[in-house]
Amino acid sequence: MRTLTYYVAATLDGRISGPDDDFSAIPVVGDHIDMILRDWRDTLPAPGLQSLGIEADNSRFDAVVMGWATYAAGFQHGVVDPYPHLDQVVVTRKHADHPFPAGVRSTTDPVAEVRRLKQQDGVGVWLCGGGKLAAAVADEIDRLVLKVNPIVLGDGPALFDGPYVPRSFTRTAVTPYESGVVITEYERT
């Protein structure tokens, strides 16, 4: 049985990007990047892996669930199959009839899909983004891994963009980096 991990970059004010899915303020250099390349390479899209000359090892994840905006972020670069090393699921109602390539499928029911994926044998399921999707499947999240960046955006999608429903997690690890990024890991209480 697999677990669902919400592994995501965030800001000090809990944003996962700026307005209109602008990621330009999120640092892409620093000593925390070495850790990502070493320990979380399953979360790198295929073009990134290729440009760095490395391969995903599927040591953390073998499936990914993402919202439409996260999936469509690569379109401007011609990327329609961002994580071919993972079983890819895009949650969308508006674009359910989009012609997805082999290896990418869509669903309109994220909770049922996450539950189905968690019941299967495998390594793990990565909740890639965004905030509305995270809120929709919040009761299914087993682990949170937050890459908290030392910036405040003031606006943009929140980590969890949904109704007020308190949920408890226990901190299991904190790793600070010279870049100012702090990786904080939690497990559901």
mmCIF file of C-alpha atoms in Angstrom:
data_model
loop_
_atom_site.group_PDB
_atom_site.id
_atom_site.type_symbol
_atom_site.label_atom_id
_atom_site.label_comp_id
_atom_site.label_asym_id
_atom_site.label_seq_id
_atom_site.Cartn_x
_atom_site.Cartn_y
_atom_site.Cartn_z
ATOM 1 C CA MET A 1 0.000 0.000 0.000
ATOM 2 C CA ARG A 2 1.326 3.440 -0.944
ATOM 3 C CA THR A 3 1.220 6.713 0.965
ATOM 4 C CA LEU A 4 0.345 10.160 -0.371
ATOM 5 C CA THR A 5 3.015 12.809 0.164
ATOM 6 C CA TYR A 6 2.384 16.486 -0.505
ATOM 7 C CA TYR A 7 5.922 17.540 -1.452
ATOM 8 C CA VAL A 8 5.862 21.195 -2.435
ATOM 9 C CA ALA A 9 7.806 24.444 -2.416
ATOM 10 C CA ALA A 10 6.212 27.168 -0.319
ATOM 11 C CA THR A 11 6.965 30.677 0.865
ATOM 12 C CA LEU A 12 7.030 32.032 4.400
ATOM 13 C CA ASP A 13 3.441 33.198 3.894
ATOM 14 C CA GLY A 14 2.266 29.786 2.665
ATOM 15 C CA ARG A 15 2.100 30.505 -1.078
ATOM 16 C CA ILE A 16 3.081 27.877 -3.668
ATOM 17 C CA SER A 17 3.523 30.448 -6.446
ATOM 18 C CA GLY A 18 2.777 34.044 -7.221
ATOM 19 C CA PRO A 19 -0.370 35.230 -8.953
ATOM 20 C CA ASP A 20 -1.078 33.583 -12.329
ATOM 21 C CA ASP A 21 1.157 30.627 -11.373
ATOM 22 C CA ASP A 22 4.316 32.768 -11.472
ATOM 23 C CA PHE A 23 7.184 30.694 -10.037
ATOM 24 C CA SER A 24 9.945 33.206 -10.844
ATOM 25 C CA ALA A 25 10.489 34.252 -7.204
ATOM 26 C CA ILE A 26 11.105 30.682 -5.995
ATOM 27 C CA PRO A 27 14.901 30.150 -5.715
ATOM 28 C CA VAL A 28 16.312 27.566 -8.120
ATOM 29 C CA VAL A 29 19.911 27.857 -6.937
ATOM 30 C CA GLY A 30 21.469 27.128 -3.574
ATOM 31 C CA ASP A 31 22.671 24.226 -1.475
ATOM 32 C CA HIS A 32 19.115 22.866 -1.103
ATOM 33 C CA ILE A 33 19.119 22.056 -4.837
ATOM 34 C CA ASP A 34 21.875 19.460 -4.307
ATOM 35 C CA MET A 35 19.588 17.711 -1.810
ATOM 36 C CA ILE A 36 16.693 17.726 -4.288
ATOM 37 C CA LEU A 37 18.902 16.271 -7.029
ATOM 38 C CA ARG A 38 20.182 13.603 -4.648
ATOM 39 C CA ASP A 39 17.099 12.671 -2.624
ATOM 40 C CA TRP A 40 14.024 13.829 -4.548
ATOM 41 C CA ARG A 41 14.982 13.389 -8.208
ATOM 42 C CA ASP A 42 11.698 11.544 -8.852
ATOM 43 C CA THR A 43 10.052 14.979 -8.631
ATOM 44 C CA LEU A 44 12.072 16.489 -11.464
ATOM 45 C CA PRO A 45 10.357 16.735 -14.848
ATOM 46 C CA ALA A 46 11.879 14.866 -17.796
ATOM 47 C CA PRO A 47 13.432 17.962 -19.434
ATOM 48 C CA GLY A 48 15.179 18.823 -16.160
ATOM 49 C CA LEU A 49 16.488 15.302 -15.723
ATOM 50 C CA GLN A 50 17.750 15.277 -19.320
ATOM 51 C CA SER A 51 19.469 18.648 -19.069
ATOM 52 C CA LEU A 52 21.230 17.558 -15.866
ATOM 53 C CA GLY A 53 22.181 14.167 -17.300
ATOM 54 C CA ILE A 54 20.531 12.233 -14.477
ATOM 55 C CA GLU A 55 17.710 9.696 -14.266
ATOM 56 C CA ALA A 56 14.837 9.344 -11.853
ATOM 57 C CA ASP A 57 15.290 6.314 -9.618
ATOM 58 C CA ASN A 58 11.685 5.999 -8.378
ATOM 59 C CA SER A 59 12.997 5.603 -4.842
ATOM 60 C CA ARG A 60 10.330 7.935 -3.393
ATOM 61 C CA PHE A 61 7.482 7.955 -5.896
ATOM 62 C CA ASP A 62 6.081 5.913 -8.749
ATOM 63 C CA ALA A 63 2.883 7.971 -9.205
ATOM 64 C CA VAL A 64 2.011 11.670 -9.297
ATOM 65 C CA VAL A 65 -1.297 13.502 -8.942
ATOM 66 C CA MET A 66 -1.435 17.106 -10.127
ATOM 67 C CA GLY A 67 -3.953 19.785 -10.985
ATOM 68 C CA TRP A 68 -4.413 21.184 -14.476
ATOM 69 C CA ALA A 69 -2.323 24.351 -13.869
ATOM 70 C CA THR A 70 0.604 22.259 -12.654
ATOM 71 C CA TYR A 71 0.329 19.939 -15.648
ATOM 72 C CA ALA A 72 -0.097 22.780 -18.152
ATOM 73 C CA ALA A 73 2.915 24.725 -16.798
ATOM 74 C CA GLY A 74 5.186 22.915 -19.272
ATOM 75 C CA PHE A 75 3.072 23.623 -22.350
ATOM 76 C CA GLN A 76 4.959 26.837 -23.147
ATOM 77 C CA HIS A 77 8.100 24.699 -23.430
ATOM 78 C CA GLY A 78 6.439 21.939 -25.450
ATOM 79 C CA VAL A 79 6.218 19.549 -22.486
ATOM 80 C CA VAL A 80 3.033 17.423 -22.496
ATOM 81 C CA ASP A 81 4.466 14.381 -20.673
ATOM 82 C CA PRO A 82 6.303 15.959 -17.726
ATOM 83 C CA TYR A 83 6.964 12.862 -15.608
ATOM 84 C CA PRO A 84 7.175 9.824 -17.926
ATOM 85 C CA HIS A 85 8.941 7.918 -15.134
ATOM 86 C CA LEU A 86 5.765 8.160 -13.003
ATOM 87 C CA ASP A 87 2.145 7.088 -13.353
ATOM 88 C CA GLN A 88 0.657 10.556 -14.055
ATOM 89 C CA VAL A 89 -2.850 11.677 -13.120
ATOM 90 C CA VAL A 90 -4.198 15.152 -13.910
ATOM 91 C CA VAL A 91 -7.221 16.332 -11.938
ATOM 92 C CA THR A 92 -9.443 18.483 -14.118
ATOM 93 C CA ARG A 93 -13.087 19.025 -14.879
ATOM 94 C CA LYS A 94 -12.687 21.801 -17.412
ATOM 95 C CA HIS A 95 -10.075 19.969 -19.532
ATOM 96 C CA ALA A 96 -11.214 16.361 -19.098
ATOM 97 C CA ASP A 97 -11.492 15.930 -22.885
ATOM 98 C CA HIS A 98 -7.939 17.188 -23.511
ATOM 99 C CA PRO A 99 -5.921 14.747 -25.666
ATOM 100 C CA PHE A 100 -3.498 13.443 -23.045
ATOM 101 C CA PRO A 101 -0.493 11.414 -24.221
ATOM 102 C CA ALA A 102 -0.026 7.767 -23.242
ATOM 103 C CA GLY A 103 1.124 7.619 -19.633
ATOM 104 C CA VAL A 104 -1.003 10.609 -18.585
ATOM 105 C CA ARG A 105 -4.648 10.279 -17.655
ATOM 106 C CA SER A 106 -7.241 12.584 -16.190
ATOM 107 C CA THR A 107 -9.853 12.314 -13.462
ATOM 108 C CA THR A 108 -12.614 14.519 -12.160
ATOM 109 C CA ASP A 109 -12.672 12.765 -8.764
ATOM 110 C CA PRO A 110 -9.346 13.323 -6.990
ATOM 111 C CA VAL A 111 -10.334 11.644 -3.724
ATOM 112 C CA ALA A 112 -11.413 8.403 -5.410
ATOM 113 C CA GLU A 113 -8.291 8.415 -7.594
ATOM 114 C CA VAL A 114 -5.943 9.005 -4.648
ATOM 115 C CA ARG A 115 -7.630 6.241 -2.672
ATOM 116 C CA ARG A 116 -7.282 3.898 -5.655
ATOM 117 C CA LEU A 117 -3.590 4.738 -6.058
ATOM 118 C CA LYS A 118 -2.917 4.325 -2.329
ATOM 119 C CA GLN A 119 -4.454 0.830 -2.365
ATOM 120 C CA GLN A 120 -2.026 -0.336 -5.046
ATOM 121 C CA ASP A 121 1.383 -1.798 -4.363
ATOM 122 C CA GLY A 122 4.170 0.609 -5.148
ATOM 123 C CA VAL A 123 6.633 3.125 -3.802
ATOM 124 C CA GLY A 124 4.574 6.244 -3.153
ATOM 125 C CA VAL A 125 2.199 8.825 -4.564
ATOM 126 C CA TRP A 126 3.338 12.428 -4.940
ATOM 127 C CA LEU A 127 0.767 15.194 -4.645
ATOM 128 C CA CYS A 128 2.437 17.738 -6.901
ATOM 129 C CA GLY A 129 0.027 20.680 -6.712
ATOM 130 C CA GLY A 130 -1.862 22.916 -6.424
ATOM 131 C CA GLY A 131 -3.570 24.360 -3.390
ATOM 132 C CA LYS A 132 -7.171 23.646 -4.374
ATOM 133 C CA LEU A 133 -6.279 20.037 -5.149
ATOM 134 C CA ALA A 134 -4.396 19.730 -1.839
ATOM 135 C CA ALA A 135 -7.479 20.999 0.015
ATOM 136 C CA ALA A 136 -9.700 18.535 -1.872
ATOM 137 C CA VAL A 137 -7.561 15.519 -0.872
ATOM 138 C CA ALA A 138 -6.336 16.830 2.500
ATOM 139 C CA ASP A 139 -7.844 13.919 4.426
ATOM 140 C CA GLU A 140 -5.827 11.495 2.272
ATOM 141 C CA ILE A 141 -2.420 13.170 2.804
ATOM 142 C CA ASP A 142 -0.120 10.977 4.880
ATOM 143 C CA ARG A 143 3.009 13.153 4.738
ATOM 144 C CA LEU A 144 3.831 16.808 4.138
ATOM 145 C CA VAL A 145 7.289 17.789 2.921
ATOM 146 C CA LEU A 146 7.525 21.560 2.676
ATOM 147 C CA LYS A 147 10.463 23.313 1.020
ATOM 148 C CA VAL A 148 9.953 26.662 2.741
ATOM 149 C CA ASN A 149 11.705 29.459 0.852
ATOM 150 C CA PRO A 150 12.842 32.636 2.652
ATOM 151 C CA ILE A 151 10.498 34.940 0.735
ATOM 152 C CA VAL A 152 7.053 36.469 1.205
ATOM 153 C CA LEU A 153 4.844 36.897 -1.867
ATOM 154 C CA GLY A 154 1.687 38.370 -0.362
ATOM 155 C CA ASP A 155 -0.512 36.850 -3.060
ATOM 156 C CA GLY A 156 -0.850 33.655 -5.059
ATOM 157 C CA PRO A 157 -2.232 30.174 -4.483
ATOM 158 C CA ALA A 158 -2.086 28.950 -0.888
ATOM 159 C CA LEU A 159 -0.657 25.591 0.184
ATOM 160 C CA PHE A 160 -4.215 24.550 0.983
ATOM 161 C CA ASP A 161 -6.855 26.619 -0.759
ATOM 162 C CA GLY A 162 -10.085 25.357 0.722
ATOM 163 C CA PRO A 163 -12.511 25.545 3.621
ATOM 164 C CA TYR A 164 -11.530 25.833 7.260
ATOM 165 C CA VAL A 165 -10.997 22.262 8.493
ATOM 166 C CA PRO A 166 -8.267 21.783 11.131
ATOM 167 C CA ARG A 167 -6.036 18.748 10.585
ATOM 168 C CA SER A 168 -3.059 17.779 12.739
ATOM 169 C CA PHE A 169 0.387 16.671 11.631
ATOM 170 C CA THR A 170 3.476 15.818 13.668
ATOM 171 C CA ARG A 171 6.833 17.258 12.660
ATOM 172 C CA THR A 172 9.318 14.474 11.936
ATOM 173 C CA ALA A 173 12.322 16.350 10.528
ATOM 174 C CA VAL A 174 13.655 19.853 9.925
ATOM 175 C CA THR A 175 16.659 20.499 7.697
ATOM 176 C CA PRO A 176 17.895 24.082 7.233
ATOM 177 C CA TYR A 177 20.156 25.068 4.331
ATOM 178 C CA GLU A 178 22.578 27.972 3.896
ATOM 179 C CA SER A 179 20.336 29.193 1.055
ATOM 180 C CA GLY A 180 17.712 29.984 3.692
ATOM 181 C CA VAL A 181 15.437 27.174 2.513
ATOM 182 C CA VAL A 182 14.161 24.926 5.302
ATOM 183 C CA ILE A 183 12.806 21.461 4.535
ATOM 184 C CA THR A 184 10.192 20.548 7.120
ATOM 185 C CA GLU A 185 8.629 17.093 7.133
ATOM 186 C CA TYR A 186 5.389 16.094 8.826
ATOM 187 C CA GLU A 187 3.305 12.950 9.211
ATOM 188 C CA ARG A 188 -0.426 12.832 9.802
ATOM 189 C CA THR A 189 -1.192 12.648 13.529
#
